[in-house]
Amino acid sequence: MTEPFSLYLHIPFCTAKCGYCDFNSYAGQDHLIPNYSDALVQEARLWRKATQGRAVATVFFGGGTPSLMPIDEFASIMAGVRGAFDVAPDAEISLEANPGSLDEVYLRGLLELGVNRLSIGVQSFHNDELSDLDRIHSSADAGAAFEAARAAGFRNVSLDLIFGLPDQPLERWQHSVEEALRLDPEHISLYALTVEAGTPLARSVARGRTPAPVPDAQADQYEWTVERLCSTDFEHYEISNWAKEGFRCLHNLTYWQCRDYLGLGAGAHSYLDGVRFATAALPDRYVALVNESSEAAGQATEGGAGDTPMRQVVTGETMTPELEISDTLILGLRLTQGVSLTAFEERFGVGVMDAAGDAVRASIDDGLAEIADGHVRLTARGRMLGNEVFERLLPEG
Ligand code: SF4
């Protein structure tokens, strides 16, 4: 296989854990950072042989809070990544960052290491909402982080916001969107607050201390936002994502187009050569298992998948055609352009209507999907009720 792939690196450290967050992230574990950085580099080396001959088209540092990592740790991780993989000269290299952990000197350091896209987790431009979300930064910090990114030289910046907070009036959400637009980023990601099982937010909602998000209010906010951003030069290219021309997130497109990616780090997921797998979630266990793999491989630099134990990989599943078809449709329908009927047939040797005719027809009948311009895609209503379509497309059993 010579097709390029994408590389994800998970940085699981956070200063404090936000009440709504169920990501694989941990507060109070910063002492692990040096060993964790080493493990990432070792893991990259372990994968070198298995990915030889394939370029890395995008690199994404996600978390957690990647911007908590000291710049010298990033330097050694980037050197390790470049040593192990053939990173394309024009690769998109993104980093998720939180306001409050960014200054211009640090940001210049990132740029020098090749990071060329920054995704800032703003979430809200209201201090009381930020505090309700347990975010440790202020609205002013978000603006300052954005200005610092510009001053450092970042020309591709995305802002993340969360809507549908408990009791959040439409006007307050509108203010956050307007503030984001005023900063004039290249990309905006907007997510509805969801109550994830096991989080402090879920417990607070269950005890009646926090009102649950109201789906109708979230739908109103989403509808207003779609209209507002469509009146600007942002293109709504994915259910939750808007970009100016030429600034779609290429890394995330890999996921939505169901193409290969390799995830390094604690709890990272991969989809490579027809196999879906994940690594150990706890950072210290991940580090220990990568060390074991490297030792077992003798010289990690000489190793590679196939003849190297990958002990950090703890779950795996070989994809069946049914699973791949389901993933391709569910992820592809998140994109405004939808799934190309021709590309689908070329990939699977069967047409969309032969592979998933019942689910597609039912969604068309409900006004949630359509076939147009050689694509199957969600309608505007379908983008708000996407889960109804996606559930129909899940493989049986
Ligand atoms: S900063 Fe992000 S990853 Fe960390 S706890 Fe908050 S939401 Fe989760």
Coordinates of C-alpha atoms and ligand atoms in Angstrom, one line a residue:
M1 CA 0.0 0.0 0.0
T2 CA 1.4 3.4 -1.0
E3 CA -1.6 5.6 0.0
P4 CA -0.8 8.4 2.4
F5 CA -2.2 8.2 5.9
S6 CA -2.9 10.6 8.8
L7 CA -1.2 10.6 12.1
Y8 CA -2.9 11.4 15.4
L9 CA -0.9 12.0 18.6
H10 CA -2.8 12.0 21.9
I11 CA -1.6 14.2 24.7
P12 CA -3.8 13.3 27.7
F13 CA -2.7 15.9 30.2
C14 CA -5.0 18.8 31.4
T15 CA -4.6 21.4 34.2
A16 CA -8.0 20.5 35.6
K17 CA -10.8 18.2 34.4
C18 CA -13.9 19.9 33.0
G19 CA -17.2 18.7 34.4
Y20 CA -18.7 17.7 31.0
C21 CA -15.6 16.0 29.6
D22 CA -15.4 12.3 29.0
F23 CA -12.2 12.4 26.8
N24 CA -9.2 10.4 27.8
S25 CA -7.6 13.2 29.7
Y26 CA -6.2 13.6 33.2
A27 CA -5.3 16.4 35.6
G28 CA -2.4 16.1 38.0
Q29 CA -0.3 13.8 35.9
D30 CA 2.1 16.3 34.5
H31 CA 5.0 14.4 36.1
L32 CA 4.5 11.8 33.5
I33 CA 5.1 14.2 30.6
P34 CA 8.9 13.4 30.0
N35 CA 8.3 9.6 30.0
Y36 CA 5.2 10.0 27.9
S37 CA 7.0 12.0 25.3
D38 CA 9.7 9.3 25.1
A39 CA 7.0 6.7 24.7
L40 CA 5.4 8.5 21.8
V41 CA 8.7 8.6 20.0
Q42 CA 9.3 4.9 20.8
E43 CA 5.8 4.1 19.5
A44 CA 6.4 6.0 16.3
R45 CA 9.6 4.0 15.7
L46 CA 7.7 0.7 16.4
W47 CA 5.3 1.6 13.5
R48 CA 8.0 2.7 11.0
K49 CA 8.4 -0.6 9.2
A50 CA 4.6 -1.2 8.8
T51 CA 4.1 2.2 7.3
Q52 CA 7.2 2.4 5.1
G53 CA 6.6 3.8 1.6
R54 CA 3.5 5.8 2.8
A55 CA 3.6 9.5 3.3
V56 CA 2.0 11.2 6.3
A57 CA -0.4 13.7 4.9
T58 CA -1.6 15.3 8.2
V59 CA -0.5 15.3 11.8
F60 CA -2.8 16.2 14.6
F61 CA -1.9 16.7 18.3
G62 CA -5.2 16.3 20.2
G63 CA -6.0 15.8 23.8
G64 CA -6.3 16.6 26.6
T65 CA -4.4 19.8 26.3
P66 CA -1.4 19.5 24.0
S67 CA -0.5 23.1 24.6
L68 CA 0.5 22.0 28.2
M69 CA 3.5 20.2 26.8
P70 CA 6.8 22.2 27.1
I71 CA 8.2 23.2 23.8
D72 CA 11.3 21.1 24.2
E73 CA 9.1 18.0 24.6
F74 CA 7.4 18.9 21.3
A75 CA 10.7 19.3 19.7
S76 CA 11.7 15.8 20.6
I77 CA 8.3 14.3 19.6
M78 CA 8.4 16.1 16.2
A79 CA 12.0 14.9 15.6
G80 CA 10.9 11.4 16.5
V81 CA 7.9 11.6 14.2
R82 CA 9.9 12.9 11.3
G83 CA 12.6 10.3 11.9
A84 CA 10.1 7.4 11.9
F85 CA 7.7 8.5 9.2
D86 CA 7.8 10.3 5.8
V87 CA 6.0 13.5 6.8
A88 CA 4.9 15.2 3.5
P89 CA 6.6 18.6 3.2
D90 CA 3.2 20.3 2.8
A91 CA 1.6 18.2 5.6
E92 CA -1.1 20.0 7.7
I93 CA 0.2 19.8 11.3
S94 CA -2.5 20.8 13.8
L95 CA -2.4 21.3 17.5
E96 CA -5.3 21.7 19.9
A97 CA -4.7 24.4 22.4
N98 CA -6.4 26.0 25.4
P99 CA -6.4 29.7 26.1
G100 CA -4.4 30.4 29.2
S101 CA -1.6 27.9 28.2
L102 CA -0.5 29.9 25.2
D103 CA 1.9 32.9 24.7
E104 CA 3.6 34.3 21.6
V105 CA 7.0 32.8 22.4
Y106 CA 5.5 29.3 22.8
L107 CA 3.5 29.7 19.6
R108 CA 6.5 30.8 17.7
G109 CA 8.3 27.7 18.9
L110 CA 5.4 25.6 17.6
L111 CA 5.5 27.2 14.2
E112 CA 9.3 26.6 14.0
L113 CA 8.6 22.9 14.7
G114 CA 6.3 22.9 11.7
V115 CA 2.9 23.2 13.4
N116 CA 0.9 25.2 10.9
R117 CA -2.7 25.0 12.2
L118 CA -4.0 25.8 15.7
S119 CA -7.4 24.8 17.1
I120 CA -8.2 26.9 20.2
G121 CA -10.8 25.6 22.7
V122 CA -12.7 28.8 23.4
Q123 CA -16.1 27.1 24.2
S124 CA -17.8 30.4 25.2
F125 CA -17.2 34.1 25.4
H126 CA -19.1 34.5 28.7
N127 CA -17.1 34.1 31.9
D128 CA -20.0 32.6 33.9
E129 CA -20.6 30.0 31.2
L130 CA -16.9 29.1 31.2
S131 CA -16.9 28.8 34.9
D132 CA -20.1 26.6 34.8
L133 CA -18.2 24.4 32.3
D134 CA -15.2 24.3 34.7
R135 CA -13.0 25.9 32.1
I136 CA -10.0 27.5 33.8
H137 CA -9.7 30.4 31.3
S138 CA -11.6 33.6 30.7
S139 CA -13.2 35.1 27.7
A140 CA -10.4 37.6 27.6
D141 CA -7.8 34.8 27.6
A142 CA -9.4 33.4 24.5
G143 CA -9.1 36.7 22.7
A144 CA -5.5 37.1 23.9
A145 CA -4.6 33.5 22.7
F146 CA -6.0 34.3 19.3
E147 CA -4.1 37.5 19.0
A148 CA -0.9 35.8 20.2
A149 CA -1.4 33.1 17.5
R150 CA -1.7 35.8 14.8
A151 CA 1.3 37.8 16.2
A152 CA 3.3 34.6 16.2
G153 CA 2.4 34.0 12.5
F154 CA -0.3 31.4 12.5
R155 CA -2.5 31.9 9.4
N156 CA -4.7 28.9 9.9
V157 CA -6.6 29.1 13.2
S158 CA -9.8 27.4 14.3
L159 CA -12.0 28.3 17.2
D160 CA -14.2 25.7 19.1
L161 CA -17.4 26.8 20.8
I162 CA -20.0 24.7 22.7
F163 CA -23.7 25.6 22.4
G164 CA -26.9 24.4 24.1
L165 CA -25.6 24.9 27.7
P166 CA -28.1 24.5 30.5
D167 CA -30.6 27.5 30.5
Q168 CA -28.5 29.3 27.8
P169 CA -30.7 31.9 26.1
L170 CA -30.3 32.2 22.3
E171 CA -28.9 35.7 22.7
R172 CA -26.0 34.6 24.8
W173 CA -25.1 32.0 22.3
Q174 CA -25.4 34.5 19.5
H175 CA -22.9 36.8 21.4
S176 CA -20.3 34.0 21.5
V177 CA -20.7 33.3 17.8
E178 CA -20.4 37.1 17.0
E179 CA -17.3 37.3 19.1
A180 CA -15.8 34.4 17.3
L181 CA -16.6 36.0 13.9
R182 CA -15.1 39.3 15.1
L183 CA -11.8 37.6 15.7
D184 CA -11.9 36.4 12.0
P185 CA -10.5 32.9 12.2
E186 CA -10.2 30.6 9.2
H187 CA -12.2 27.7 10.7
I188 CA -15.0 27.4 13.4
S189 CA -16.1 24.1 15.1
L190 CA -19.4 24.3 17.0
Y191 CA -20.5 21.4 19.2
A192 CA -23.7 20.8 21.2
L193 CA -23.2 20.1 24.8
T194 CA -23.9 16.5 25.5
V195 CA -24.3 14.9 29.0
E196 CA -21.8 12.0 28.9
A197 CA -22.3 9.1 31.3
G198 CA -19.9 9.1 34.2
T199 CA -19.0 12.8 34.1
P200 CA -19.6 15.2 37.0
L201 CA -22.1 17.0 34.7
A202 CA -24.1 13.7 34.4
R203 CA -24.2 13.3 38.2
S204 CA -25.2 16.9 38.7
V205 CA -28.0 16.6 36.1
A206 CA -29.2 13.3 37.7
R207 CA -29.4 15.0 41.1
G208 CA -31.4 17.8 39.7
R209 CA -28.7 20.4 40.4
T210 CA -28.0 21.3 36.8
P211 CA -30.8 21.4 34.2
A212 CA -30.3 19.0 31.3
P213 CA -29.6 20.6 27.9
V214 CA -32.9 21.0 26.0
P215 CA -32.7 19.5 22.5
D216 CA -35.3 22.0 21.0
A217 CA -33.2 24.9 22.3
Q218 CA -30.1 23.4 20.9
A219 CA -31.8 22.9 17.6
D220 CA -32.9 26.6 17.6
Q221 CA -29.3 27.7 18.3
Y222 CA -28.0 25.4 15.6
E223 CA -30.5 26.6 13.0
W224 CA -29.7 30.3 13.8
T225 CA -25.9 29.5 13.6
V226 CA -26.2 27.8 10.2
E227 CA -28.0 30.8 8.8
R228 CA -25.7 33.3 10.4
L229 CA -22.5 31.6 9.2
C230 CA -24.0 31.1 5.7
S231 CA -24.3 34.9 5.5
T232 CA -20.5 35.1 5.8
D233 CA -17.7 33.6 3.8
F234 CA -17.6 30.5 5.8
E235 CA -18.6 27.2 4.1
H236 CA -20.6 24.7 6.2
Y237 CA -18.7 21.6 5.1
E238 CA -19.5 19.2 8.0
I239 CA -22.3 19.0 10.5
S240 CA -20.2 20.8 13.2
N241 CA -17.6 22.5 11.1
W242 CA -17.3 25.7 9.0
A243 CA -14.3 26.8 7.0
K244 CA -13.2 29.6 4.8
E245 CA -12.1 28.6 1.3
G246 CA -9.0 26.4 1.4
F247 CA -9.1 25.9 5.2
R248 CA -11.1 22.7 5.7
C249 CA -9.5 20.5 8.4
L250 CA -7.6 18.0 6.2
H251 CA -6.9 15.7 9.2
N252 CA -10.6 15.4 10.1
L253 CA -11.5 14.8 6.5
T254 CA -9.4 11.6 6.7
Y255 CA -11.9 10.4 9.4
W256 CA -15.0 11.5 7.6
Q257 CA -13.8 10.0 4.3
C258 CA -13.0 6.7 6.2
R259 CA -9.3 6.7 5.1
D260 CA -6.3 5.3 7.0
Y261 CA -5.0 7.0 10.2
L262 CA -2.6 5.8 12.9
G263 CA -3.1 7.0 16.5
L264 CA -0.2 7.2 18.8
G265 CA -0.5 7.7 22.6
A266 CA -2.7 6.7 25.4
G267 CA -6.2 5.5 24.3
A268 CA -5.5 6.5 20.7
H269 CA -7.6 4.9 18.0
S270 CA -6.4 3.8 14.6
Y271 CA -7.8 2.6 11.4
L272 CA -5.0 1.1 9.3
D273 CA -4.9 -1.5 6.6
G274 CA -8.5 -2.7 7.3
V275 CA -8.0 -3.0 11.1
R276 CA -9.4 -0.8 13.8
F277 CA -7.5 -0.8 17.0
A278 CA -6.8 1.2 20.2
T279 CA -4.0 1.5 22.7
A280 CA -4.2 1.3 26.5
A281 CA -6.0 4.4 27.9
L282 CA -4.1 5.1 31.2
P283 CA -1.0 7.1 30.5
D284 CA 1.3 5.2 32.9
R285 CA 0.1 1.8 31.6
Y286 CA 0.6 3.0 28.0
V287 CA 4.1 4.1 28.8
A288 CA 4.9 0.8 30.5
L289 CA 3.5 -1.2 27.6
V290 CA 5.4 0.8 24.9
N291 CA 8.6 0.3 26.9
E292 CA 7.9 -3.5 26.9
S293 CA 7.2 -3.5 23.2
S294 CA 10.5 -1.6 22.5
E295 CA 12.4 -4.0 24.8
A296 CA 10.8 -7.0 23.1
A297 CA 11.7 -5.6 19.8
G298 CA 15.4 -5.4 20.9
Q299 CA 16.3 -2.3 19.0
A300 CA 13.1 -0.3 18.5
T301 CA 14.7 1.6 15.7
E302 CA 15.0 -1.7 13.8
G303 CA 11.6 -3.0 14.6
G304 CA 8.2 -2.7 12.9
A305 CA 4.7 -4.1 13.1
G306 CA 4.5 -7.6 12.0
D307 CA 7.6 -8.7 13.7
T308 CA 7.3 -6.4 16.7
P309 CA 5.0 -7.0 19.6
M310 CA 2.6 -4.0 19.9
R311 CA 1.8 -4.5 23.6
Q312 CA 0.3 -1.0 23.9
V313 CA -2.4 -2.1 21.4
V314 CA -5.1 -3.6 23.7
T315 CA -8.2 -3.8 21.4
G316 CA -8.4 -4.6 17.7
E317 CA -11.0 -5.6 15.2
T318 CA -10.6 -6.6 11.5
M319 CA -13.1 -4.7 9.5
T320 CA -15.6 -6.7 7.5
P321 CA -17.1 -5.2 4.3
E322 CA -20.3 -4.5 6.2
L323 CA -18.5 -2.5 8.9
E324 CA -16.5 -0.5 6.4
I325 CA -19.7 0.3 4.4
S326 CA -21.5 1.4 7.5
D327 CA -18.6 3.6 8.6
T328 CA -18.1 5.1 5.2
L329 CA -21.8 6.1 5.0
I330 CA -22.2 7.3 8.6
L331 CA -19.0 9.3 8.5
G332 CA -19.3 10.5 4.9
L333 CA -22.9 11.8 5.5
R334 CA -21.5 14.1 8.1
L335 CA -20.0 16.1 5.2
T336 CA -22.3 18.5 3.4
Q337 CA -21.3 17.1 0.0
G338 CA -22.2 13.6 1.3
V339 CA -20.9 10.4 -0.2
S340 CA -20.1 10.1 -3.9
L341 CA -22.1 7.3 -5.5
T342 CA -19.3 6.6 -8.0
A343 CA -16.5 6.6 -5.4
F344 CA -18.5 4.3 -3.1
E345 CA -19.1 1.8 -5.9
E346 CA -15.4 1.9 -6.9
R347 CA -14.4 1.2 -3.4
F348 CA -16.8 -1.5 -2.5
G349 CA -17.9 -3.0 -5.9
V350 CA -21.5 -2.4 -5.0
G351 CA -23.8 0.6 -5.3
V352 CA -25.0 2.6 -2.2
M353 CA -28.6 1.5 -2.9
D354 CA -27.6 -2.1 -3.1
A355 CA -25.6 -1.9 0.1
A356 CA -27.9 0.2 2.2
G357 CA -31.0 0.8 0.1
D358 CA -33.6 0.4 2.9
A359 CA -31.9 2.8 5.3
V360 CA -31.3 5.4 2.6
R361 CA -34.8 5.2 1.2
A362 CA -36.4 5.5 4.7
S363 CA -34.2 8.6 5.3
I364 CA -35.2 10.1 2.0
D365 CA -38.9 9.4 2.8
D366 CA -38.5 11.2 6.1
G367 CA -36.9 14.2 4.4
L368 CA -33.6 13.6 6.1
A369 CA -31.5 12.6 3.1
E370 CA -31.5 13.1 -0.6
I371 CA -29.6 11.9 -3.7
A372 CA -28.4 14.8 -5.8
D373 CA -25.4 15.7 -8.0
G374 CA -24.2 12.1 -7.9
H375 CA -24.0 12.1 -4.1
V376 CA -26.2 10.8 -1.2
R377 CA -26.3 13.5 1.4
L378 CA -28.2 14.8 4.4
T379 CA -30.8 17.5 3.9
A380 CA -30.7 20.6 6.1
R381 CA -33.2 18.9 8.4
G382 CA -31.1 15.7 8.3
R383 CA -28.1 17.6 9.6
M384 CA -30.0 18.4 12.7
L385 CA -31.3 14.9 13.1
G386 CA -28.3 13.0 11.8
N387 CA -28.4 10.4 14.5
E388 CA -31.7 9.1 13.2
V389 CA -30.1 8.4 9.8
F390 CA -26.9 7.0 11.3
E391 CA -28.7 4.5 13.5
R392 CA -30.4 3.1 10.4
L393 CA -27.0 2.6 8.8
L394 CA -25.4 0.6 11.6
P395 CA -24.7 -3.0 10.7
E396 CA -27.2 -5.5 11.9
G397 CA -26.5 -7.6 14.9
Ligands
SF4_1 S1 -9.5 20.9 28.7 FE1 -10.6 19.6 27.1 S2 -9.7 17.6 27.3 FE2 -9.2 18.7 29.2 S3 -10.8 18.2 30.7 FE3 -11.4 20.1 29.6 S4 -12.7 19.5 27.9 FE4 -11.5 17.7 28.6

